[in-house]
PDB file of C-alpha atoms in Angstrom:
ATOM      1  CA  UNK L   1     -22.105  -6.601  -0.866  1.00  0.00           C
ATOM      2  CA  UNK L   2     -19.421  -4.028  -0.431  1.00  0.00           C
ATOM      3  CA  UNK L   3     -19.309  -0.665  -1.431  1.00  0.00           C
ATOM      4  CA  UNK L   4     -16.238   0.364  -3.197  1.00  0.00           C
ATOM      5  CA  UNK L   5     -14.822   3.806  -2.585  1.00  0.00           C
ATOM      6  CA  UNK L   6     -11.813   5.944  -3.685  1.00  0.00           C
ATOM      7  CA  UNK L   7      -9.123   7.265  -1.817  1.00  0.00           C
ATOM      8  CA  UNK L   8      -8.551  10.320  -2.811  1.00  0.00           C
ATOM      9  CA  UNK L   9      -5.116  12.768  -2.792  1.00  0.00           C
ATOM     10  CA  UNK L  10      -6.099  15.249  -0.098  1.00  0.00           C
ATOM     11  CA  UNK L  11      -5.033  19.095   0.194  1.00  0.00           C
ATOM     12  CA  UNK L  12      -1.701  18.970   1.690  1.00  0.00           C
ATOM     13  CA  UNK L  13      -0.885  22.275   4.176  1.00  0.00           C
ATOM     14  CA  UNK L  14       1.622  24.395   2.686  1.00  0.00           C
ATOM     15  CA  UNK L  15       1.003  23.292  -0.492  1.00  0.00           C
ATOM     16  CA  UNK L  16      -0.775  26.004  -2.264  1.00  0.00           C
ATOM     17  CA  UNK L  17       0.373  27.197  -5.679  1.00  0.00           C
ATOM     18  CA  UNK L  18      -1.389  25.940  -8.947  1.00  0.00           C
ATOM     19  CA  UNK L  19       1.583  24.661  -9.844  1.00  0.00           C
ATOM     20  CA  UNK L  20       2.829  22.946  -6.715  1.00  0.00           C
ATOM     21  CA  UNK L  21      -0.490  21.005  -6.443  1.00  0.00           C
ATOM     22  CA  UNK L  22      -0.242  19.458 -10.061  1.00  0.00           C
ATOM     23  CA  UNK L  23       3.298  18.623  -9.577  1.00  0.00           C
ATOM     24  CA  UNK L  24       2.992  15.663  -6.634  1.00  0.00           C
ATOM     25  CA  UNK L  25       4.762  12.044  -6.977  1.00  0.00           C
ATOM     26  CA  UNK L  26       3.586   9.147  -5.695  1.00  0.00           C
ATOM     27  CA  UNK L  27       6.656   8.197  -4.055  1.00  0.00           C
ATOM     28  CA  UNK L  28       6.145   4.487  -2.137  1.00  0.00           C
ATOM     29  CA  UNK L  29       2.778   2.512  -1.201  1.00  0.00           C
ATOM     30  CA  UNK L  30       2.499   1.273   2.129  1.00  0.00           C
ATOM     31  CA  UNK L  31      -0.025  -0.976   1.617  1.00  0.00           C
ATOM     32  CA  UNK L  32      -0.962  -3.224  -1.445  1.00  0.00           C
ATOM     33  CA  UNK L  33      -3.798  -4.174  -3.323  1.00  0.00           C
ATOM     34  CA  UNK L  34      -5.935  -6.846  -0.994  1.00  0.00           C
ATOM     35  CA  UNK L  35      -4.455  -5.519   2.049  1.00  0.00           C
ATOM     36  CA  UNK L  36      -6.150  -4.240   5.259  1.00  0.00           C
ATOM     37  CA  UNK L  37      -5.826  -0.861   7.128  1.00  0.00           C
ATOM     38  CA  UNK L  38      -7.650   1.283   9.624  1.00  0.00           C
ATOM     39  CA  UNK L  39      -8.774   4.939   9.702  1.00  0.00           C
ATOM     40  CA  UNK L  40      -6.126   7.240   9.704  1.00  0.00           C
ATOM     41  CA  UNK L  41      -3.103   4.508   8.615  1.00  0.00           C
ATOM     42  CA  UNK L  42      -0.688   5.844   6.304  1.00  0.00           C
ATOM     43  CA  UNK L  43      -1.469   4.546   2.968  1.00  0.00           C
ATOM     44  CA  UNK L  44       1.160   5.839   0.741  1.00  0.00           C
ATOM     45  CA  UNK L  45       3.397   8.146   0.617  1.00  0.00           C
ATOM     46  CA  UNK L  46       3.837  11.435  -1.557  1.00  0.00           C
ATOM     47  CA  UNK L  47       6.500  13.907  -2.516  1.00  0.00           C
ATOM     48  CA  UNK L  48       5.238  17.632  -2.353  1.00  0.00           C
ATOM     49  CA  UNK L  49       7.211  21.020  -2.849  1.00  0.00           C
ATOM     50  CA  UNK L  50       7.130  20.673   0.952  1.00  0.00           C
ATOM     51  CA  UNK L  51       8.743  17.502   1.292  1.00  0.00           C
ATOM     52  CA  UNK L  52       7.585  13.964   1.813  1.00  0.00           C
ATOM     53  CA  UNK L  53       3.707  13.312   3.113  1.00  0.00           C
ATOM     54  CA  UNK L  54       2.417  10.554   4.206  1.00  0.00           C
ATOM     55  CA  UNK L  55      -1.681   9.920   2.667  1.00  0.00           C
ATOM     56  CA  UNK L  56      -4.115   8.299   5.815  1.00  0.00           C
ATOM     57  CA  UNK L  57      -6.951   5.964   5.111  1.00  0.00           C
ATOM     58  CA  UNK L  58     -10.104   8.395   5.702  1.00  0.00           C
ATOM     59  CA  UNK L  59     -11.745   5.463   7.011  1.00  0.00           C
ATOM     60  CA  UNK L  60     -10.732   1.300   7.833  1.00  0.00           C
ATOM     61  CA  UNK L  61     -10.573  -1.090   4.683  1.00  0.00           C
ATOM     62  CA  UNK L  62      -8.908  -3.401   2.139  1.00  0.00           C
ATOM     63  CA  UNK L  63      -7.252  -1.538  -0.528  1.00  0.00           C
ATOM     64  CA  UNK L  64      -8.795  -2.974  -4.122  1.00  0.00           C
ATOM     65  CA  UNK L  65      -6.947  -1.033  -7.074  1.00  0.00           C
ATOM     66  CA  UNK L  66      -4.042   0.928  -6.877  1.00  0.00           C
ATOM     67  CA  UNK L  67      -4.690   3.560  -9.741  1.00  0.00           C
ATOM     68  CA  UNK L  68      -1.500   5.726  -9.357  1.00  0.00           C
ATOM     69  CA  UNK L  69       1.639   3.827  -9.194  1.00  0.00           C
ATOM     70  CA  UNK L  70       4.958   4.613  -7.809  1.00  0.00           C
ATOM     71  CA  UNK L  71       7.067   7.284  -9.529  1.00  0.00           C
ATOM     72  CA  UNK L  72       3.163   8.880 -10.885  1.00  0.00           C
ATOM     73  CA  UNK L  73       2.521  12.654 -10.855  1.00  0.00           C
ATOM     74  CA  UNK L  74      -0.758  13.630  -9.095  1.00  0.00           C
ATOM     75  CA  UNK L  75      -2.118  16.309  -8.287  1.00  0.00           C
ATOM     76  CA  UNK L  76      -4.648  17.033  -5.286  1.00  0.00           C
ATOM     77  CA  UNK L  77      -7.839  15.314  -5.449  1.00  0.00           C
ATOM     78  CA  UNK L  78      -7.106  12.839  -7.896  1.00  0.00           C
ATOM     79  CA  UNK L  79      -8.114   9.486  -6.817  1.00  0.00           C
ATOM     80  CA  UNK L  80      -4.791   7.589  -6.133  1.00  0.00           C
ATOM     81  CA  UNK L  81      -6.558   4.123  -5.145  1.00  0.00           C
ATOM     82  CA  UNK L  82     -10.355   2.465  -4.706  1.00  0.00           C
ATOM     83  CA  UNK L  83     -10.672   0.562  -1.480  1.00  0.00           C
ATOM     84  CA  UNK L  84     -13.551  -1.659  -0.169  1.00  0.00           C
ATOM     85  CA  UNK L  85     -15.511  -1.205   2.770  1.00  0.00           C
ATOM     86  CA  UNK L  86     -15.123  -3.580   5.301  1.00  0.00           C
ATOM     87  CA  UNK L  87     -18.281  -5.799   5.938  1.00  0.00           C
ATOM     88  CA  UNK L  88     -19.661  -5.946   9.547  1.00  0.00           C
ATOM     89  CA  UNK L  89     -18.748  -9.155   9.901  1.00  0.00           C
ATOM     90  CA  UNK L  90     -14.792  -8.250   9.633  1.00  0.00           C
ATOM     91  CA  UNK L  91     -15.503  -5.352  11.945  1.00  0.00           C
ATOM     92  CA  UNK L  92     -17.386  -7.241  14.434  1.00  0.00           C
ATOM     93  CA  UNK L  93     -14.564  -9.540  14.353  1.00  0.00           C
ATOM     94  CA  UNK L  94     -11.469  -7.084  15.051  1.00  0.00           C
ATOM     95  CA  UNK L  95     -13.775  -5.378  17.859  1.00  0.00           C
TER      96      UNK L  95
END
């Protein structure tokens, strides 16, 4: 069984103003729903008062749901996507 989790829009440095952290758009997903990625691959992308940011995976898995699409406003720690956990049998595999 796998455990699904979110991935969730982190605090972003330099980004610190009420207003700034409501006012986020998901600007381009890097990886789509039923795709793989590692710890710390960029996900997606975001557009901050600071510029562009790139979101990492906080751990490896298959992304499940996208739940913020392109051109959504977010705001920090909103959940953007849900991911799955990859069985040991995948990670015994890419070892």
């Amino acid at each position: 069984m796998q455990l699904v989790k979110y991935l969730y829009l982190p605090e972003i440095p330099g980004v610190s103003s009420p207003t700034d952290k409501k006012n986020i758009k998901v600007v381009e997903w890097v990886k789509g729903e039923g795709e793989y990625f590692t710890k710390l691959e960029p996900v997606v992308y975001v557009k901050a008062s600071i510029g562009v940011v790139e979101v990492k995976a906080p751990e490896a898995g298959t992304l499940h749901k996208i739940l913020a699409q392109r051109g959504s406003r977010v705001r920090i720690g909103q959940p953007l996507a849900t991911f799955l956990e990859p069985t040991r049998g995948i990670i015994r595999r890419l070892l």
